[in-house]
mmCIF file of C-alpha atoms in Angstrom:
data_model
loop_
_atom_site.group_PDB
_atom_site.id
_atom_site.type_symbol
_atom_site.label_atom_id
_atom_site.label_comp_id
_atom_site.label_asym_id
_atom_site.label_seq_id
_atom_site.Cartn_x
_atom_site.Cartn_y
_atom_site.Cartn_z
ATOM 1 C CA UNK A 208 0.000 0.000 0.000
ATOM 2 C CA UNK A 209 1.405 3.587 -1.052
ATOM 3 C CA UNK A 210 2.086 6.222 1.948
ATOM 4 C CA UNK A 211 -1.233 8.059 2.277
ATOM 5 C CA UNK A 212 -3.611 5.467 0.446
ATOM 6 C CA UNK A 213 -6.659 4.791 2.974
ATOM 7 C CA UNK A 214 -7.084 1.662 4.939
ATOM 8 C CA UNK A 215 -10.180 1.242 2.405
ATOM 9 C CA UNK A 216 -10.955 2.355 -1.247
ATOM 10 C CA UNK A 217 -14.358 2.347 -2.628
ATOM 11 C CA UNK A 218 -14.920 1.066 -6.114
ATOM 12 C CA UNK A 219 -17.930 2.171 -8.324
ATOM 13 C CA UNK A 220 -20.773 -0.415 -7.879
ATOM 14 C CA UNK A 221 -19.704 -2.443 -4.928
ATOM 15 C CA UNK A 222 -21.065 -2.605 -1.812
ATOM 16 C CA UNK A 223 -18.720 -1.024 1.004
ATOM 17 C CA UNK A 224 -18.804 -2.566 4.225
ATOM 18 C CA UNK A 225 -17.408 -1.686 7.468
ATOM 19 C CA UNK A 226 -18.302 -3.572 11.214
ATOM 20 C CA UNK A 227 -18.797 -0.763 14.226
ATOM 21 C CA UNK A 228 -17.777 -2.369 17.169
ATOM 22 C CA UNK A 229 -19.982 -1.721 20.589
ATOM 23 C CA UNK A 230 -17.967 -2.844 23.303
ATOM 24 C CA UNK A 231 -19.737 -4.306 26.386
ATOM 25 C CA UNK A 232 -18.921 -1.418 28.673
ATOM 26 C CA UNK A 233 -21.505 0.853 26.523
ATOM 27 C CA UNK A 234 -24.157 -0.922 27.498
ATOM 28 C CA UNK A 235 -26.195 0.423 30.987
ATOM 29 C CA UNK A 236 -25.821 -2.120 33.373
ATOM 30 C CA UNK A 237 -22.806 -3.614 32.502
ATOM 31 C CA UNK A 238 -20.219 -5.029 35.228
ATOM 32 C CA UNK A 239 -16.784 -4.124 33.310
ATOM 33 C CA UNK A 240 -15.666 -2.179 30.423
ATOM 34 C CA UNK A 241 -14.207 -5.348 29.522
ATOM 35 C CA UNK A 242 -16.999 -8.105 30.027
ATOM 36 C CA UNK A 243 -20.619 -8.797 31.619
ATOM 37 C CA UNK A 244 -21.491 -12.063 33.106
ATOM 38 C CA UNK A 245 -25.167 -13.121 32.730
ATOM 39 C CA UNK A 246 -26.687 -14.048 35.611
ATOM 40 C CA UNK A 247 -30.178 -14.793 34.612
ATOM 41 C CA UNK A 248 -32.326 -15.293 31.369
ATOM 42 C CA UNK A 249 -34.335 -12.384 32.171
ATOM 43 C CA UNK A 250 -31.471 -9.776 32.257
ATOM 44 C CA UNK A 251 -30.476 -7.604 29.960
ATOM 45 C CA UNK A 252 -28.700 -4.762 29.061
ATOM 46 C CA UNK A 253 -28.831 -1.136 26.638
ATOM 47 C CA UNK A 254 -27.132 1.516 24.973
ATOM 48 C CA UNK A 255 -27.879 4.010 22.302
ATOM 49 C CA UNK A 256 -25.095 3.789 19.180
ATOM 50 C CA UNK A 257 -24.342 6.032 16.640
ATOM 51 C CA UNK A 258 -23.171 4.884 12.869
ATOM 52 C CA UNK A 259 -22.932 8.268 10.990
ATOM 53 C CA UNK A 260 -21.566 6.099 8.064
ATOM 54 C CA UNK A 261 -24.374 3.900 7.921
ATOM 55 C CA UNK A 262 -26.438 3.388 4.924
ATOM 56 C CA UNK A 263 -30.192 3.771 5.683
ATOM 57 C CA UNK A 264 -30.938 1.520 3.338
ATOM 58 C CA UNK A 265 -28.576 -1.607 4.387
ATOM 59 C CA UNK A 266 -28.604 -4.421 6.299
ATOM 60 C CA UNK A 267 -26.961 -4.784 9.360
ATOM 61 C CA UNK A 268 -25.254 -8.135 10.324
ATOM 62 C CA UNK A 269 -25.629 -8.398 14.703
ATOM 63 C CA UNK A 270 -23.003 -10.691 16.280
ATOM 64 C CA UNK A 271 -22.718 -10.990 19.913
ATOM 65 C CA UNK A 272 -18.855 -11.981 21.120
ATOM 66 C CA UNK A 273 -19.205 -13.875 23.671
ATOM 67 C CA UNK A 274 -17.938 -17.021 26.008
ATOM 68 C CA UNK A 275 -18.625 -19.878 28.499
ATOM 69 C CA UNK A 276 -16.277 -21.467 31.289
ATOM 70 C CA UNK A 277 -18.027 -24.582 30.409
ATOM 71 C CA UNK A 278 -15.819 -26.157 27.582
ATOM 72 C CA UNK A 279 -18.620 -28.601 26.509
ATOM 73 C CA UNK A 280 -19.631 -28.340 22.981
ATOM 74 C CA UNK A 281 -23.561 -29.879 24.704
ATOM 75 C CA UNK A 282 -23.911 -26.287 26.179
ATOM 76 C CA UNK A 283 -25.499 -23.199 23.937
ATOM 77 C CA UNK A 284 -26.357 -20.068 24.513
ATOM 78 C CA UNK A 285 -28.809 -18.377 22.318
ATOM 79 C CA UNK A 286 -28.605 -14.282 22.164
ATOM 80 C CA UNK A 287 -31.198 -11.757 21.346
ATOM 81 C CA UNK A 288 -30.829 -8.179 20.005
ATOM 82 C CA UNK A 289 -34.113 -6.305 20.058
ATOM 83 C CA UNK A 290 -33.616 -2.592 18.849
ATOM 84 C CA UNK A 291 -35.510 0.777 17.806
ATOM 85 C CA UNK A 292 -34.374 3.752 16.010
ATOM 86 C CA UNK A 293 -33.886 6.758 18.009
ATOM 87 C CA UNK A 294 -34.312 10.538 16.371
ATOM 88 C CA UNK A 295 -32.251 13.305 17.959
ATOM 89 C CA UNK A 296 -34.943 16.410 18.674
ATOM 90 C CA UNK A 297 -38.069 14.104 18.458
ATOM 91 C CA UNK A 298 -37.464 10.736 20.473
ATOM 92 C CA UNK A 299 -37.375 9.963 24.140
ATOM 93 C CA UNK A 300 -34.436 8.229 24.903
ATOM 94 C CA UNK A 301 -36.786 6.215 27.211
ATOM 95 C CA UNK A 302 -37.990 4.525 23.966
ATOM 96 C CA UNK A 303 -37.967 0.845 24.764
ATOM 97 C CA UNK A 304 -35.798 -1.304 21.969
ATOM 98 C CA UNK A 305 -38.858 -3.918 21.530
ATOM 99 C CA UNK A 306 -38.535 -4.470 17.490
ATOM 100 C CA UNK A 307 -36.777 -7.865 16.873
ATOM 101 C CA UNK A 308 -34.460 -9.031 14.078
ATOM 102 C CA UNK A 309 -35.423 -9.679 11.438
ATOM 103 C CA UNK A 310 -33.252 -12.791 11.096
ATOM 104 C CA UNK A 311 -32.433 -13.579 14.843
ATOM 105 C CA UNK A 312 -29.824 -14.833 16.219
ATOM 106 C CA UNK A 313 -29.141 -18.695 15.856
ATOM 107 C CA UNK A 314 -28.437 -20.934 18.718
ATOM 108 C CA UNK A 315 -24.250 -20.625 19.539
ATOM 109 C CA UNK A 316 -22.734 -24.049 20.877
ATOM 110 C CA UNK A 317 -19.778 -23.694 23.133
ATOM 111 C CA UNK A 318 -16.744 -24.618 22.199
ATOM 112 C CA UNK A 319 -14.529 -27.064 23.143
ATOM 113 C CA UNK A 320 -12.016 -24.737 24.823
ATOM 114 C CA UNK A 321 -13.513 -23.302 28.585
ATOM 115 C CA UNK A 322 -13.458 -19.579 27.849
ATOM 116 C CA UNK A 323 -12.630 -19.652 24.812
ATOM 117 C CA UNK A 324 -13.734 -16.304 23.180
ATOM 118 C CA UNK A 325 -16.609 -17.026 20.369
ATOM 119 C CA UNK A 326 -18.294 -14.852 17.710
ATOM 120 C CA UNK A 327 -22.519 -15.772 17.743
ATOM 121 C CA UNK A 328 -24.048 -16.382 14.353
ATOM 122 C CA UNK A 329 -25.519 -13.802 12.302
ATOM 123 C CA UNK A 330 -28.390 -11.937 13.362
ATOM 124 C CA UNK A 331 -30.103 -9.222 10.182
ATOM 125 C CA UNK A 332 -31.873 -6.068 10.924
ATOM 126 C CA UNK A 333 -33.015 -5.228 7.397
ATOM 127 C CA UNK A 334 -32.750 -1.528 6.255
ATOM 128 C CA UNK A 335 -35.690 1.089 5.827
ATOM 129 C CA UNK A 336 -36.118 1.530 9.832
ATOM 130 C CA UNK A 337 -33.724 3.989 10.477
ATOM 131 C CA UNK A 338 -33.840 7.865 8.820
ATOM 132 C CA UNK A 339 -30.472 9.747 8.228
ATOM 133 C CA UNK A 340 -29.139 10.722 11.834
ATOM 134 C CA UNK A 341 -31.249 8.408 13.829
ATOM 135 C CA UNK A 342 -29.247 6.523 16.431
ATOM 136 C CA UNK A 343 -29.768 3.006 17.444
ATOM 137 C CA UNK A 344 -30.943 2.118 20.830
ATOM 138 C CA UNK A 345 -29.685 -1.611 20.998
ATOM 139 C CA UNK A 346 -31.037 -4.667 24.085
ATOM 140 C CA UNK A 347 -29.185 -7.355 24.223
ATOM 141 C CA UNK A 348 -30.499 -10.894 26.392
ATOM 142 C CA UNK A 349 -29.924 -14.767 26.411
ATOM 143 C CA UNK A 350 -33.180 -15.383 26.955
ATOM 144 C CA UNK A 351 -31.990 -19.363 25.598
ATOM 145 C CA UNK A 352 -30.090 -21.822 27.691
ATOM 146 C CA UNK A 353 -28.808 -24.953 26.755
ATOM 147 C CA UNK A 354 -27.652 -27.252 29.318
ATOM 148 C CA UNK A 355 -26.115 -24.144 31.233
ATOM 149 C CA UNK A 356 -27.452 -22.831 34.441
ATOM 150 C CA UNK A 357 -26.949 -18.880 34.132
ATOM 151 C CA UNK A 358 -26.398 -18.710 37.985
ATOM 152 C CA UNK A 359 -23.488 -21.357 38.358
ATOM 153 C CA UNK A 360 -22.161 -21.178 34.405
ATOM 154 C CA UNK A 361 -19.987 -18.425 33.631
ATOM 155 C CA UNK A 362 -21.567 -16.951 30.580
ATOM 156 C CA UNK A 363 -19.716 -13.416 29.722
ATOM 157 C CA UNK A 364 -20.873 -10.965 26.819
ATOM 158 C CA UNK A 365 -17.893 -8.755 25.387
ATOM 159 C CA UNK A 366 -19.522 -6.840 23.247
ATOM 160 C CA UNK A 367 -22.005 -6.443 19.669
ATOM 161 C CA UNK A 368 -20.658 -6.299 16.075
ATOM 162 C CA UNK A 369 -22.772 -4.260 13.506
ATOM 163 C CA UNK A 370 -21.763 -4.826 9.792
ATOM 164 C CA UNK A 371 -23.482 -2.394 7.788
ATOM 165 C CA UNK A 372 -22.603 -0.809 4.312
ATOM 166 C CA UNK A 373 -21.474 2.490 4.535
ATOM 167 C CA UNK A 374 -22.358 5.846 2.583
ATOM 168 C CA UNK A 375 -20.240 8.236 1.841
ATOM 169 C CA UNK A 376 -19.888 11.196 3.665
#
């Protein structure tokens, strides 16, 4: 790559990409800036994100980075990502994030390796929801336990991927 060439070029008629990470400490309720063990299948946690690149009109991929002290490929966690758009000057940020995926999340087995750090399956949220500027109030839950007990498993969250195509600014 030549001195001064951007990490990324955009070519005439293909789709641009780029994944906005959302670490776990931007989410209310979180333990660590670094991690959040579940405790239950009824908690969750939320933060409001903002993607000025984001194209309106996109998909978004949702994957939830995550582990499991278990090591037992039998065990499975399966995450949900609920979400609504949020409107600077016309939305509460009290708006609950209530809409679901459109594609949710598939069921994640553990891995083999205790702890070892895994990357859920693709969740969609199809475009058209969002206007220019809106910002996206995200919920994430496990409301889905598979031969894990939240309260004695060590289930951690580390944070949400969003791949969306970009516009340019």
């Amino acid at each position: 790559m030549k001195s001064g060439t951007p990490p990324h070029q955009t070519y005439p008629g293909v789709a641009d990409s780029e994944i906005h990470w959302v670490p776990i400490g931007l989410f209310a309720g979180a333990e660590s800036a670094a991690s959040h063990r579940f405790t239950s299948t009824t908690e969750y946690l939320e933060t409001i994100v903002s993607i000025p690149r984001l194209y309106v009109g996109g998909r978004i991929l949702v994957r939830v980075l995550w582990s499991v002290d278990t090591g037992s490929t039998a065990d499975s966690v399966t995450w949900r990502v609920r979400y609504a758009p949020i409107s600077p000057e016309a939305d509460a940020v009290t708006t609950a994030a209530t809409t679901a995926l459109e594609t949710t999340i598939a069921d994640d087995a553990a891995l083999a390796t205790a702890s070892a750090l895994q990357r859920s399956p693709d969740g969609v949220l199809n475009g058209g929801d969002f206007a220019d500027g809106d910002l996206i109030k995200l919920r994430l839950d496990m409301p889905t336990l598979t031969s894990l007990t939240a309260t004695t498993d060590a289930i951690h969250a580390y944070g949400v991927e969003l791949k969306f195509t970009r516009k340019e600014l």
